[in-house]
mmCIF file of C-alpha atoms in Angstrom:
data_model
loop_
_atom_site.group_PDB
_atom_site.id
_atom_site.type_symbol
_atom_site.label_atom_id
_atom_site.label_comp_id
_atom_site.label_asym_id
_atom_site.label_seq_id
_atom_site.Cartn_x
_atom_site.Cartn_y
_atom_site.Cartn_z
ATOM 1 C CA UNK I 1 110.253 174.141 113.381
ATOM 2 C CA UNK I 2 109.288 170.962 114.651
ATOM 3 C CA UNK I 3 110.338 168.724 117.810
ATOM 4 C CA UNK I 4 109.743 165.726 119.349
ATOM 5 C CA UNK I 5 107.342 165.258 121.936
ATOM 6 C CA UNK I 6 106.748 162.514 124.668
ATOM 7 C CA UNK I 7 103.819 160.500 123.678
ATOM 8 C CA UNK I 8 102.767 159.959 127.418
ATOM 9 C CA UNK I 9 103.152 162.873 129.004
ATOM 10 C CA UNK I 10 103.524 165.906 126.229
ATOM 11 C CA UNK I 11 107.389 166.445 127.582
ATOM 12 C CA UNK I 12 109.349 167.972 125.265
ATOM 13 C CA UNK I 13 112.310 167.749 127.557
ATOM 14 C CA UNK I 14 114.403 164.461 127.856
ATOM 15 C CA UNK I 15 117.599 163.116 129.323
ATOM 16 C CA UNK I 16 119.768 160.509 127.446
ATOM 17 C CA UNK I 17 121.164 157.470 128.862
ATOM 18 C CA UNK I 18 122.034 155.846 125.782
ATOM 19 C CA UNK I 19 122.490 156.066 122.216
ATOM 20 C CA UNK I 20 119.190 155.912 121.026
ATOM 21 C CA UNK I 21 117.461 155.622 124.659
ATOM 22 C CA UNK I 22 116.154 158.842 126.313
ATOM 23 C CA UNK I 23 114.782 159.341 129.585
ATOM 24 C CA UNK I 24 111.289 161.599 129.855
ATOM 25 C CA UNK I 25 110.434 163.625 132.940
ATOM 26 C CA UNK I 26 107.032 161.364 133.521
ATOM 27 C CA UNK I 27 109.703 157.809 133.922
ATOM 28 C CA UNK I 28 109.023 156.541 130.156
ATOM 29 C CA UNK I 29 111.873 155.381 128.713
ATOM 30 C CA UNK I 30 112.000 156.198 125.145
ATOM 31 C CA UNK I 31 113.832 154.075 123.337
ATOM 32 C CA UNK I 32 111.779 153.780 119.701
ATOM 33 C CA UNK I 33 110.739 157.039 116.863
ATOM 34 C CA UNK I 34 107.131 156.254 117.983
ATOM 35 C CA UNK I 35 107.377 156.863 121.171
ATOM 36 C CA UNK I 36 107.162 160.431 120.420
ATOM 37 C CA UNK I 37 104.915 162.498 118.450
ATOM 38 C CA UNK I 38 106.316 165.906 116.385
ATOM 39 C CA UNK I 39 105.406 169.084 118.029
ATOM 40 C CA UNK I 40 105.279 172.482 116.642
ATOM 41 C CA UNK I 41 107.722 175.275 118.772
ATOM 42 C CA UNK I 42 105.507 178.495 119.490
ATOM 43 C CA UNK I 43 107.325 181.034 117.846
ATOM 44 C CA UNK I 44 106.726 178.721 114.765
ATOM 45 C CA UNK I 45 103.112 178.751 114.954
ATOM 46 C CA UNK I 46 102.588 182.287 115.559
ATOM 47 C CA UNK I 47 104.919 183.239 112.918
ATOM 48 C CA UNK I 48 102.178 180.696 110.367
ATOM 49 C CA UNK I 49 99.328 182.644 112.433
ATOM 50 C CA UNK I 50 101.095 186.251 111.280
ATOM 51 C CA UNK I 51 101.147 184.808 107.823
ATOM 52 C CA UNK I 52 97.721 183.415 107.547
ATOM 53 C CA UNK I 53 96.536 187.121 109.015
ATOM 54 C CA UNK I 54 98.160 188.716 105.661
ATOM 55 C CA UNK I 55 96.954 186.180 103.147
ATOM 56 C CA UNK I 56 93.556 186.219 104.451
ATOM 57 C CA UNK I 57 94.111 190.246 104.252
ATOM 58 C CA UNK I 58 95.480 190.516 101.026
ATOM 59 C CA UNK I 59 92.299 188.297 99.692
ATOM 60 C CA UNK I 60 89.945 190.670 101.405
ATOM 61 C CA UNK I 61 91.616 193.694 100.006
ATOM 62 C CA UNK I 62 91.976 192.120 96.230
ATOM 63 C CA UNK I 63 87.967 191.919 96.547
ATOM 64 C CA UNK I 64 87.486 195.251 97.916
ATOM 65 C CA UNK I 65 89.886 196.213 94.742
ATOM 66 C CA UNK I 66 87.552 194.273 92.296
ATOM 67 C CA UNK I 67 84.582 195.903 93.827
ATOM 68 C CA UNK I 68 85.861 199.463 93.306
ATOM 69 C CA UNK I 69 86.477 198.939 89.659
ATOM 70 C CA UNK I 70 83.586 197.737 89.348
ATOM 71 C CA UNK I 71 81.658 200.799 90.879
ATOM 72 C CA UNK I 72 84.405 203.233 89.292
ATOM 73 C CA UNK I 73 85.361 204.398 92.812
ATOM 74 C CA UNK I 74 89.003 205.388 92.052
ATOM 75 C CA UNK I 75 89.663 207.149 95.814
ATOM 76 C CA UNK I 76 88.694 203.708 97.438
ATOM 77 C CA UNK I 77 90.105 201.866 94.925
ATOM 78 C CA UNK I 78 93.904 203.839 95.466
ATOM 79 C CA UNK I 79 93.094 203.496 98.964
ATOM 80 C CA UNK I 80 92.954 199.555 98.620
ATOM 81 C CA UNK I 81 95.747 199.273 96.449
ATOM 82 C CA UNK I 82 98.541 200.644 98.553
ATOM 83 C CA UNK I 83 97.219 198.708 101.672
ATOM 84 C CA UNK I 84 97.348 195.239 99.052
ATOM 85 C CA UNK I 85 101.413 196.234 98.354
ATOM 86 C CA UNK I 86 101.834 197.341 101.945
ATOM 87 C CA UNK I 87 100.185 193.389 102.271
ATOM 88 C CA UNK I 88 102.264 192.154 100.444
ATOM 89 C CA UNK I 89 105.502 194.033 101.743
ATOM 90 C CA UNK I 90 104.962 192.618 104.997
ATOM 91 C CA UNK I 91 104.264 188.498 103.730
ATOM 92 C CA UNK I 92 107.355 188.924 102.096
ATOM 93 C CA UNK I 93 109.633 190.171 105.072
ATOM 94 C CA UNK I 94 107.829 187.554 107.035
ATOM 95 C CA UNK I 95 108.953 185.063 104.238
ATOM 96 C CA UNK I 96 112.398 186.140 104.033
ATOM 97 C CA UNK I 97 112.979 186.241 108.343
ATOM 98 C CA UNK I 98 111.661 182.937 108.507
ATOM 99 C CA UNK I 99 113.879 181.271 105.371
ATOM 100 C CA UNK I 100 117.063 183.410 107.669
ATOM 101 C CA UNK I 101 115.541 181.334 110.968
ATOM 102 C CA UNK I 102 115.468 178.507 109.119
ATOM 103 C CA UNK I 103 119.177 178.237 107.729
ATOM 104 C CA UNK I 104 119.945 179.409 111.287
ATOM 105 C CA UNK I 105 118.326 176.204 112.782
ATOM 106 C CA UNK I 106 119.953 173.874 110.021
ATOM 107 C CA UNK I 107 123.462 175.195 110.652
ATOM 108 C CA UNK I 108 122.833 174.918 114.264
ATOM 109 C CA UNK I 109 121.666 171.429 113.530
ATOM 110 C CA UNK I 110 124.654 170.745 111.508
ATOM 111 C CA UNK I 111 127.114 172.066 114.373
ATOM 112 C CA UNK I 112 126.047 169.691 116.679
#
């Protein structure tokens, strides 16, 4: 998920004063959309980091799988394939909790 971000000082913490007027930590009052700058929250980005691990995985593997057909090796080519679905397992959990974090955040969102 993303957030807004102070501009001057990187704050992601502010204090509001008035509709549409917010107060940052560094003294900036932020009264305007470009006064800030979108953010990324952590566990978002290591959640994209976990998922760019398994793609990049599942292309090595679907090589490795292409390679051992080619040289008729059937053990390494087994081998391969249940690591590729246990691959591909995993994206898809990480896929699913992050959709369920997701329509957490929105109805959140919506609450308030």
């Amino acid at each position: 998920m993303k957030n807004l971000i102070c501009k001057n000082c990187g704050n992601a913490e502010f204090k509001v004063l008035a509709v549409g007027e917010t107060l940052c930590k560094c003294g900036r009052r932020l009264t305007m959309l470009s006064d800030y700058r979108w953010g990324n929250t952590t566990k978002w980005t290591e959640l994209q980091k976990r998922r760019a691990e398994i793609i990049s995985k599942i292309s090595l593997l679907k090589r490795e799988i292409d390679k051992c057909l080619d040289e008729r090796d059937e053990e390494g080519f087994m081998k391969r394939t249940l690591e590729l679905k246990l691959c591909e397992h995993f994206l898809g959990r990480e896929l699913q909790v992050s959709e369920h974090q997701l329509m957490e955040a929105i109805k959140e969102n919506l609450r308030h």
